[in-house]
XYZ file of C-alpha atoms in Angstrom:
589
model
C 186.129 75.440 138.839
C 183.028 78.312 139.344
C 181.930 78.339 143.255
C 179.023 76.800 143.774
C 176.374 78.114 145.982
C 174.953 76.812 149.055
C 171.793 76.629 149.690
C 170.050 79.433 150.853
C 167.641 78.963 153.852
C 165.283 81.106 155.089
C 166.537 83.908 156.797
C 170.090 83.850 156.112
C 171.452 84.841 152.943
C 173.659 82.308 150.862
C 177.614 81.582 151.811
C 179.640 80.900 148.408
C 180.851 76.905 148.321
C 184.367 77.090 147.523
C 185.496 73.664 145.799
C 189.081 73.049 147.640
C 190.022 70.076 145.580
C 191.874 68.726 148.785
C 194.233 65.729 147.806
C 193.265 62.783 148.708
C 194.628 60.886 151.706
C 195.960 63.602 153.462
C 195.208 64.034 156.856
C 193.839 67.877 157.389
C 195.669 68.073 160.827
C 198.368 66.064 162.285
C 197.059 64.444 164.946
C 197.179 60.953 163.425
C 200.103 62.247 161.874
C 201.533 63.851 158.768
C 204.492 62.518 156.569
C 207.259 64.239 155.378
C 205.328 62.304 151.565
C 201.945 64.042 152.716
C 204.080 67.126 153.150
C 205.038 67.327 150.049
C 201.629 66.424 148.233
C 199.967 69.308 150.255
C 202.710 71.974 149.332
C 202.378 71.031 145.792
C 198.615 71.122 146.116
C 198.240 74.376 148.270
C 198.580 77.119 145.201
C 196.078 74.977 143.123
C 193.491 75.618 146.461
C 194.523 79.383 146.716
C 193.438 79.984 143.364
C 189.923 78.674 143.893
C 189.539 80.765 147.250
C 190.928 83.704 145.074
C 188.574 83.429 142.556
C 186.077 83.492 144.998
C 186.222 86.084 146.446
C 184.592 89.761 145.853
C 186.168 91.995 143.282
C 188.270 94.569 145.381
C 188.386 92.985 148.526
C 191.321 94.388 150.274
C 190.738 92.765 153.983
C 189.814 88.661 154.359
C 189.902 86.515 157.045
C 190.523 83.041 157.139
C 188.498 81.261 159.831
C 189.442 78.103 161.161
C 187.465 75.918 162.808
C 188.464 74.810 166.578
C 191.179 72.256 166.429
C 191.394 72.642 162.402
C 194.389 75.164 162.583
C 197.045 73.540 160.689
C 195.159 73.570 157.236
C 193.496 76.787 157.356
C 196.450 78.651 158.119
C 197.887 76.737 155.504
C 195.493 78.224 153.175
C 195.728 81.927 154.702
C 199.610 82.217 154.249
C 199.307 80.718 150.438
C 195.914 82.800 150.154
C 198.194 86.041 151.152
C 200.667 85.021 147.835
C 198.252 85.003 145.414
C 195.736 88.182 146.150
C 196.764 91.068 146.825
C 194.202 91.588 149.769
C 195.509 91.677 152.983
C 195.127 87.952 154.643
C 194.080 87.460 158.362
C 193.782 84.046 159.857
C 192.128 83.273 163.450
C 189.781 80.113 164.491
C 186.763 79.359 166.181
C 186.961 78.389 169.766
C 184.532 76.904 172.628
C 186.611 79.010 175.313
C 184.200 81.707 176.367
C 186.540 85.077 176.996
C 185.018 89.101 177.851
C 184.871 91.308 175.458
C 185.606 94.776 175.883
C 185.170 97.641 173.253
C 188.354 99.327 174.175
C 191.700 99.690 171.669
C 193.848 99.211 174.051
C 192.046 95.579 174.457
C 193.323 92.519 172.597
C 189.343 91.040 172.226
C 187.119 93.950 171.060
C 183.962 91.723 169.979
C 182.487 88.448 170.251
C 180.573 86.130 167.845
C 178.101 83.383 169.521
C 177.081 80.405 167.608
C 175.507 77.130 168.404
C 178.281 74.122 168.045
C 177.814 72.418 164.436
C 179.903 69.306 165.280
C 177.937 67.181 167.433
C 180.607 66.793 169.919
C 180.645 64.333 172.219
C 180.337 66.678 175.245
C 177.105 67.769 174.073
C 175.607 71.051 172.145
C 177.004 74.241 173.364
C 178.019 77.584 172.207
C 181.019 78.128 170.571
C 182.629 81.780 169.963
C 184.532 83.715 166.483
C 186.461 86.822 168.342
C 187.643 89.953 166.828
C 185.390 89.809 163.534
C 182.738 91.632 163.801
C 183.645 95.588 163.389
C 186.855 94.558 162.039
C 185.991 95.813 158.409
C 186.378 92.562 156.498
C 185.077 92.337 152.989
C 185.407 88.743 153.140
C 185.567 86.049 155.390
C 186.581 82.180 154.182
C 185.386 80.020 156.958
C 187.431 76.000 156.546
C 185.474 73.554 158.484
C 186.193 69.601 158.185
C 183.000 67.852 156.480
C 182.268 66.142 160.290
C 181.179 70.117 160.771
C 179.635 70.555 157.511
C 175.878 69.951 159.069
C 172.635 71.626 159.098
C 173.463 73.734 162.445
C 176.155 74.961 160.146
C 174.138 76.885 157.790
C 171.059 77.296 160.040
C 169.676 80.674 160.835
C 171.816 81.695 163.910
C 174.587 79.333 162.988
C 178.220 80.476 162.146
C 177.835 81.279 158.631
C 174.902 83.181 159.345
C 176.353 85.297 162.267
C 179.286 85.779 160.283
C 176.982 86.756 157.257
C 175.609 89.746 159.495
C 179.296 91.617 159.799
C 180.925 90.776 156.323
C 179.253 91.267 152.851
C 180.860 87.788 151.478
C 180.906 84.374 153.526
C 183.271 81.800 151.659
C 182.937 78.180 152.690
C 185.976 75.262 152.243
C 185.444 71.890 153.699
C 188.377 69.944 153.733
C 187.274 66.396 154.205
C 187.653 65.379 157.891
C 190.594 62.090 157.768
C 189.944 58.865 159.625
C 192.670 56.437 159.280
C 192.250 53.093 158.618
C 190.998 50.696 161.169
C 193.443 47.102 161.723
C 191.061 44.219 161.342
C 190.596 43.414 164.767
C 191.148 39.490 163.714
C 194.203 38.351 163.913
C 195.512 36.683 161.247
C 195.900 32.877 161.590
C 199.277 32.862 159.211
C 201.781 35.512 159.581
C 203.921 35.938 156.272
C 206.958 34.232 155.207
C 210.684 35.790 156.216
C 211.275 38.080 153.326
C 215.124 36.667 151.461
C 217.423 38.302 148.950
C 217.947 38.840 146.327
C 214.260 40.319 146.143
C 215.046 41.637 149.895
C 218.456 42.562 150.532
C 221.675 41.197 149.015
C 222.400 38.730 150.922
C 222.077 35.165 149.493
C 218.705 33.875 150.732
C 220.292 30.930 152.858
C 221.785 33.298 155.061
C 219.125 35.525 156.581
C 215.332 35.505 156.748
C 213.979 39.081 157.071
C 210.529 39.192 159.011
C 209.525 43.077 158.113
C 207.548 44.196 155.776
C 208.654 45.701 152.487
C 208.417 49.714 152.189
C 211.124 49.689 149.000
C 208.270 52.170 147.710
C 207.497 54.248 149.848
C 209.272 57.636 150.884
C 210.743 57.871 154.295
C 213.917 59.639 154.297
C 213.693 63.181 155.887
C 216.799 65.543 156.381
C 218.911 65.398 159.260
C 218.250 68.554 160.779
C 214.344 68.577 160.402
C 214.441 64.560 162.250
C 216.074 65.814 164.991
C 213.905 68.679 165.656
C 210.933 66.873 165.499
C 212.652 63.412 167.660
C 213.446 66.253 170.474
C 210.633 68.121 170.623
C 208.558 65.368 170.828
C 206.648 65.699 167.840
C 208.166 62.310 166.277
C 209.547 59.139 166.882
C 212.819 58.130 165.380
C 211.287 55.200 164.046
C 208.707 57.248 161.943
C 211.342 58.440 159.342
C 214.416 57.310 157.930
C 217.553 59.226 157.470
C 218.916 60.211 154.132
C 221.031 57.181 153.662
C 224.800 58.559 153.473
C 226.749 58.334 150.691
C 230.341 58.297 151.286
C 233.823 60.314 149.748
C 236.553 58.198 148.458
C 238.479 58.876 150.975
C 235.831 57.331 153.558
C 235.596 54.017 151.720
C 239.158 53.949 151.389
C 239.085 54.183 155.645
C 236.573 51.864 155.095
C 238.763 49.326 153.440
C 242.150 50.098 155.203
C 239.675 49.529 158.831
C 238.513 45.997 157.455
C 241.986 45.112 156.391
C 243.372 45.543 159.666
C 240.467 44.316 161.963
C 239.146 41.436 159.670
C 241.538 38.893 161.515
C 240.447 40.178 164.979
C 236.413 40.464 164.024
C 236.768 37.011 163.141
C 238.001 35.887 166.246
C 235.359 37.568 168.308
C 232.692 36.095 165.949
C 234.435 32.357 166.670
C 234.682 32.962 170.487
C 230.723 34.261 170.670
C 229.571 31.327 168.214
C 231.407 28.821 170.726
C 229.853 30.306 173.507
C 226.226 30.103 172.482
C 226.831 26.990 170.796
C 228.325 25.223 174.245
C 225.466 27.002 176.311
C 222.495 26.418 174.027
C 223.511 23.116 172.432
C 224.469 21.257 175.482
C 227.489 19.931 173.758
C 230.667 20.215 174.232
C 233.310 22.579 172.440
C 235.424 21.397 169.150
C 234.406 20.187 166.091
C 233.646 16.769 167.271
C 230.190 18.138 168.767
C 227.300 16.048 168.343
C 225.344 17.618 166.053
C 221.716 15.742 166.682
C 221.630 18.131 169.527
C 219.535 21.330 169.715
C 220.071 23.791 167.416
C 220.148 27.444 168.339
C 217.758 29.931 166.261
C 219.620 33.196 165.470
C 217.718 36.500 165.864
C 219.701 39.495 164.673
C 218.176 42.747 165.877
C 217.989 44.729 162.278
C 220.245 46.133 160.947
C 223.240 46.534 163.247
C 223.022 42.959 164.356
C 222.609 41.100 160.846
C 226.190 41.062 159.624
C 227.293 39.719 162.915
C 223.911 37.084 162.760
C 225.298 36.049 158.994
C 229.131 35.866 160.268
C 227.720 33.442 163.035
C 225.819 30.943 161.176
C 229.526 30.982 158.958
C 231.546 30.121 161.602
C 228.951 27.450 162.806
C 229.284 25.755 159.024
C 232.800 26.031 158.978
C 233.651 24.808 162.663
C 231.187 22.786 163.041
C 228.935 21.464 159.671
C 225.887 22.983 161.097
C 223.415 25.180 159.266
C 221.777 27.330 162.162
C 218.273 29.172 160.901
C 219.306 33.142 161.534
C 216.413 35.450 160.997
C 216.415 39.614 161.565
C 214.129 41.076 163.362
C 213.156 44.525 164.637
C 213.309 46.067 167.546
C 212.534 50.088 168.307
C 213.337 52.113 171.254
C 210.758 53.114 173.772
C 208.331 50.761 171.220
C 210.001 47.457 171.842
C 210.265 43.919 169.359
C 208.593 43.670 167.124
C 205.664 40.888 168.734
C 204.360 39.940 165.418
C 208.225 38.397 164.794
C 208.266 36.814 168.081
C 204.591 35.081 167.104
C 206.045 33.843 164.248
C 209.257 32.549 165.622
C 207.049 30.724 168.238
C 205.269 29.005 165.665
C 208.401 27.541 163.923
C 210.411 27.281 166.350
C 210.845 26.274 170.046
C 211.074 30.087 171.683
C 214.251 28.254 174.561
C 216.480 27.809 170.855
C 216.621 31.384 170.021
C 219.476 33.513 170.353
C 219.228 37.251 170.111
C 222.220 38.510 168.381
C 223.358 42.612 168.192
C 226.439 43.933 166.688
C 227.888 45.662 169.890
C 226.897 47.383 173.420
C 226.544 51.187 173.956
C 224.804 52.020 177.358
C 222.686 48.772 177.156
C 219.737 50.465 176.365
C 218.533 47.856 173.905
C 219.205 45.256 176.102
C 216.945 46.721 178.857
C 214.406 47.392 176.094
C 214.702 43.659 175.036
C 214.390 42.775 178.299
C 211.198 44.715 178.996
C 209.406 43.891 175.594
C 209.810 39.705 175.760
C 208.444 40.054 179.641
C 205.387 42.227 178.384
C 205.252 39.532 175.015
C 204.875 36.547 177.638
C 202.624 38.247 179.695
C 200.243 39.522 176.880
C 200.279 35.952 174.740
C 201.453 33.512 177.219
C 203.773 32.420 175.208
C 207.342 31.943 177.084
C 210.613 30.556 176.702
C 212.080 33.451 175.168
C 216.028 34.256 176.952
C 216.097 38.093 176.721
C 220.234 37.524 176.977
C 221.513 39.550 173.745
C 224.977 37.803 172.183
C 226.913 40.723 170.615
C 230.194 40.711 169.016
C 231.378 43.499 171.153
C 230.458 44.809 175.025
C 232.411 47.840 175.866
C 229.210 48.507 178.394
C 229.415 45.567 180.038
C 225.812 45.351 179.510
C 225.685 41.407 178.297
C 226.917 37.830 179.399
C 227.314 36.702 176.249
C 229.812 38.285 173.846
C 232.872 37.582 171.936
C 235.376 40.664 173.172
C 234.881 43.332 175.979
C 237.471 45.911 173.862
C 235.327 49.293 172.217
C 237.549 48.765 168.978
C 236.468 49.653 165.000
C 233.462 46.799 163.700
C 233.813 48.447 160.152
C 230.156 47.800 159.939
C 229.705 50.250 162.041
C 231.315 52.758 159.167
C 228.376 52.245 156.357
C 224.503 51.923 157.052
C 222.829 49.798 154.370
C 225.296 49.551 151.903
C 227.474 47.149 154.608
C 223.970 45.375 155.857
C 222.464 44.104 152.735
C 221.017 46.942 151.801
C 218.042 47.191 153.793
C 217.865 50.626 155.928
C 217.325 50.708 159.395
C 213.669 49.389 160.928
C 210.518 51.877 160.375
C 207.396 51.944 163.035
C 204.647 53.799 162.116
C 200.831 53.217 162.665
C 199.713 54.132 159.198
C 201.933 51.804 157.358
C 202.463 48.689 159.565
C 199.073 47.557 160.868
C 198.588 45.509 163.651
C 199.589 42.432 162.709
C 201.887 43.182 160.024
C 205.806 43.206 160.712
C 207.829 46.314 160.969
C 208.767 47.329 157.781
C 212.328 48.250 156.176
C 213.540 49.541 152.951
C 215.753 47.647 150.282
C 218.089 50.462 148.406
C 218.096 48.111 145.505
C 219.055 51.526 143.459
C 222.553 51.675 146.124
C 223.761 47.917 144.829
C 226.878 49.830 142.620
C 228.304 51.358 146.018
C 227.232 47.346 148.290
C 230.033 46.005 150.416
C 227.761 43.743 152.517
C 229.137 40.948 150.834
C 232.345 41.682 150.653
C 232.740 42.669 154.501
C 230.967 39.004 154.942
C 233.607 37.241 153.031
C 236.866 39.380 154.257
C 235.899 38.598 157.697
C 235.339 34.519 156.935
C 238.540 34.535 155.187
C 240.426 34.943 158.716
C 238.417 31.798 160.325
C 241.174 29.201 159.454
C 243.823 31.707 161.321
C 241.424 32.307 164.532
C 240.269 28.887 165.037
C 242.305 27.519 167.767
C 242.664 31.223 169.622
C 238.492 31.607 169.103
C 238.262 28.312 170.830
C 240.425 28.963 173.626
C 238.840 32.401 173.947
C 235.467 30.697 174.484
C 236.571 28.390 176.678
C 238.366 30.312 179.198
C 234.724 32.899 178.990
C 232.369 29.890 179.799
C 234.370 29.490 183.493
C 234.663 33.312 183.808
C 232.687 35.648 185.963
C 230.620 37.344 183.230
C 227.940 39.080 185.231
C 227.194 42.610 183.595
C 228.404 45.392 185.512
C 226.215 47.998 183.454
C 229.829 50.472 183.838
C 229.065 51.635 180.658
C 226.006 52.731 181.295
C 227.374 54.659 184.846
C 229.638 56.321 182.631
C 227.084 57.744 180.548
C 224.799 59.262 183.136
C 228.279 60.639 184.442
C 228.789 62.383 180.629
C 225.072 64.100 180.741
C 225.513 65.807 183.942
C 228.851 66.851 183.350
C 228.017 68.319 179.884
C 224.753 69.933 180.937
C 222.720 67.350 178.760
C 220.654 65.375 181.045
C 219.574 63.268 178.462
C 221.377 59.392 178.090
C 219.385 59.069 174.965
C 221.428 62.139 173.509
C 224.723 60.399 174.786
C 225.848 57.091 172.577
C 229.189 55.826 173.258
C 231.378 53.615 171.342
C 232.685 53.439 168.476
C 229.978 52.066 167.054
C 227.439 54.448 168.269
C 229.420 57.194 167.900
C 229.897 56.050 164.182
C 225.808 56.359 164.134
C 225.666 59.829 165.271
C 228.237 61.480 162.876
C 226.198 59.302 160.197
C 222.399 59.984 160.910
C 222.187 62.314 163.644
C 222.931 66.259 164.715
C 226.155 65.795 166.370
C 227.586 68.123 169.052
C 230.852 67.264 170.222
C 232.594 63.574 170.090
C 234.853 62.524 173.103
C 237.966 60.061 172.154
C 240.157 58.616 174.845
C 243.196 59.887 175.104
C 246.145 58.063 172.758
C 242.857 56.283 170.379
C 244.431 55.680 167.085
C 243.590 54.437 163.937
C 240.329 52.905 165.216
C 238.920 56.552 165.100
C 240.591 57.644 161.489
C 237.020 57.323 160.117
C 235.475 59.267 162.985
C 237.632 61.888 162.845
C 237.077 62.428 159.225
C 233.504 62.587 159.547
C 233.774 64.825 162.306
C 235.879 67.269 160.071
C 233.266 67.285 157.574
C 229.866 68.067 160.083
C 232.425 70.684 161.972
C 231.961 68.892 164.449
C 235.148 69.295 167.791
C 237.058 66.179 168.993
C 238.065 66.771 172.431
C 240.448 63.906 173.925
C 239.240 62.403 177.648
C 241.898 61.162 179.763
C 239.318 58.899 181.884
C 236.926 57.077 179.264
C 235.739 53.618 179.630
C 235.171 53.709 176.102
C 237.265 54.515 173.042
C 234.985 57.526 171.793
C 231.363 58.303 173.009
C 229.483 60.648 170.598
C 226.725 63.636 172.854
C 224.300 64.150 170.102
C 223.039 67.988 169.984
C 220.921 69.120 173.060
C 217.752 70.409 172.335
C 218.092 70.720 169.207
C 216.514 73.106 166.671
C 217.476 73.759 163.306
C 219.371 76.457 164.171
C 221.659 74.412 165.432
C 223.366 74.179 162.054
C 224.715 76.920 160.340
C 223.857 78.088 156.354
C 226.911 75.386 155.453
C 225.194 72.490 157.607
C 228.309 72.201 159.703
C 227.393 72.031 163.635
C 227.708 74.937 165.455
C 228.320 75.409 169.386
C 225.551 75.999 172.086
């Protein structure tokens, strides 16, 4: 495309227009953020806008300098280093700035000269002078100023305005606007119907009687970032987990085949844990006595499974109620997001179908209890905010190693073999996404359906090798619940001592780097940078699959004589990608 020039006002000789031919809907910095997706459309866009600024420029020029413009840094440096490939000029790259500094003609100085230049923004502070440092005298034959189009005004190209001063100590003034990004504004309405729960098999592969999904569908849209670059950007603050997925993990042989030989051997005792916790909400929430003589007019609870861990164990639930009992409960996922909370357009919608005193939060198992202090936090803020109340913040988990819940079905950290697979054991559907430019305000937080993973699904055969063992459990299930409802089952958060204990004495001082369980340590070796993974001393077969995992990331098992848990995995602290060595394998602090 030829440059186009702009045009020329009295006084100040023309700056060449330099058509950019940004790509549209990318932001041009990142401070509403920028997606691994808008990553990728600006690196494959980048040599395309090189070219143009190439062409550009003078023949000959052997010095430029890209100028960005205040807060604009990302793109125009962007520009500069891709600039440097294709010319063989030698590239520079500084910005504009509205922080007045002294400048002193002396080489022994880092600022030799100053530029001063009315602001062309309109900022909200007012008009003021702004300042380009270390341009004039420094020999440029060009200089590419990149401005956003909010500073692409009159005062821009006015006599005594940037372009113009810049025009006095360079022979050729480029000009790129990259168009300034506002992101879309949520209606501020709120919608007077939320959507319907989203069912397999067009969401997930579960049969459609057996869990409602209220997220919204992102099957299209590309989340999944690398390991190593997630947890760089989660610990330096620069992202939320819930912005990005992990590259779902596909595993060997050899893991499914610990995969199957874990479910054969802890069907039997999943199942009983699933009858005892079913019994236990069912007698608390129902009002009705134990057995399957219950009366069945009576209330009903309304399973919520916190996506994705807590779904299987929400499906297994409303099985044992059917078989037991003749009941169909309604069981519904939901999401919920560290340091973010539920999701409140789920709880909105559960309040207008059901009676908010019926529900029953269901999780797969304890770690530290930080979801269940999240939980806890979001329904109070919820009630507060809509006035609607009735929701119990009480989680009902098949496992509680922490000690973190009243309601649960065992207190032993053994092997869920859910806990070995991400989607492909949960229906398929990855693990709950947050992010402000693709759920809006009253939308539901959204998940992904790996419809393209169905040849490698076990979700419903994990279901159905579990149920199989309900005839077996029955009576002990029963008795197990019964002999819970009279015991003391106040938390004792122990867990959760136990992990502040682990940070200090590893040097992490971080609980959110420390996840114990087997569960949670499961999580780490699958989507995380792991450091080290403790296992009690004497742990057998319930850590066959950890251990192999571990073996693969290079990652050390050291065996704990005191652990209140079977294995607790330390994720890596402050993590950068150097963490990892040229293999990928984990390397030591």
């Amino acid at each position: 495309r030829p440059p186009e020039r702009a045009p020329r006002r009295r006084g100040h000789p023309a700056a060449t227009r330099v058509g950019l031919g940004w790509p549209r809907g990318v932001p041009d910095r990142g401070r509403h953020g920028f997606t691994p997706g808008q990553r990728v459309r600006l690196d494959g866009a980048l040599p395309v806008m090189a070219a143009r600024i190439a062409e550009a420029l003078p023949a000959g020029a052997r010095r430029v300098l890209v100028l960005g413009f205040e807060e604009l840094m990302y793109a125009p440096l962007r520009l500069a280093r891709e600039l440097e490939q294709v010319t063989a000029a030698e590239v520079r790259y500084s910005t504009t700035t509205r922080s007045p500094v002294l400048a002193v003609d002396d080489p022994g100085y880092a600022i030799r000269t100053r530029l001063a230049f009315p602001a062309h923004d309109h900022p909200d502070d007012g008009p003021g002078e702004r300042y380009a440092y270390n341009v004039a005298g420094a020999g440029f034959d060009a200089v590419v100023a990149v401005v956003d189009s909010a500073a692409d005004t009159p005062e821009l190209h006015a006599p005594g305005g940037l372009l113009a001063r810049l025009a006095d100590h360079t022979p050729s003034v480029l000009l790129a606007v990259v168009p300034s990004y506002v992101p879309a504004r949520p209606s501020t309405e709120r919608p007077s119907m939320l959507p319907e729960p989203l069912r397999g098999p067009a969401f997930s592969s579960y049969a459609p009687d057996e869990v409602g999904w209220l997220l919204r569908d992102l099957s299209d849209v590309t989340l999944e970032a690398p390991t190593e670059e997630r947890e760089e950007a989660i610990q330096s603050g620069g992202a939320h987990y819930a912005e990005s997925l992990p590259v779902e993990y596909q595993p060997s042989d050899q893991y499914q085949e610990l995969f199957r030989a874990a479910l054969g051997t802890s069907a039997a005792r999943i199942a009983q844990a699933v009858g005892a916790v079913t019994e236990l909400v069912l007698a608390e929430r129902s009002r009705s006595p134990l057995g399957p003589g219950r009366d069945t007019s009576a209330p009903r609870p309304v399973l919520v499974s916190l996506a994705r861990a807590g779904t299987p164990v929400g499906v297994l639930m409303r099985r044992w109620a059917q078989y037991r009992h003749g009941i169909d409960l309604p069981h519904y996922a939901v999401s919920i997001v560290r340091g973010r909370g539920i999701d409140p357009n789920a709880l909105r919608w559960l309040a207008a179908h059901h009676d908010p005193a019926d529900v029953v939060f269901v999780d797969g198992w304890t770690g530290k209890g930080a979801i269940t202090r999240e939980l806890a936090q979001a329904v109070e803020e919820f009630e507060a905010a809509e006035g609607i109340t009735g929701f119990d913040p009480e989680i009902a988990v098949l496992a509680d190693p922490g000690s973190c819940v009243r309601t649960y079905g065992t207190r032993e950290d053994f092997l869920i073999p859910s806990a070995c697979l991400n989607s492909t054991v949960s229906g398929l559907i990855s693990r709950t996404v947050l992010r402000s430019d693709l759920v809006g305000e009253h939308d539901f937080h959204g998940a992904k359906f790996y419809r393209e993973l169905a040849g490698s699904d076990v979700s419903v055969e994990f279901l159905d090798a579990v149920a199989a063992h309900f005839p077996d459990v029955a009576e002990a299930a029963c008795g197990q619940a019964k002999e819970l409802l009279t015991a003391d089952r106040t938390p004792t958060w122990e867990g959760w001592a136990a992990v502040e204990r682990i940070s200090e004495e590893h040097g992490i001082h971080d609980v959110n780097l420390v996840k114990p369980g087997v569960g949670e340590t499961t999580r780490v070796l699958l989507r995380r940078v792991p450091w080290k993974i403790l296992a009690r001393a004497g742990a057998g077969a319930d850590l066959d699959h950890v251990r192999l995992l571990a073996e693969q990331r290079g990652v050390p098992v050291e065996e704990v004589a005191e652990l209140p848990y079977t294995c607790v995995g330390l994720i890596h602290p402050k993590y950068t990608r150097g963490a990892t060595g040229a293999d990928g394998r984990a390397v030591a602090v």
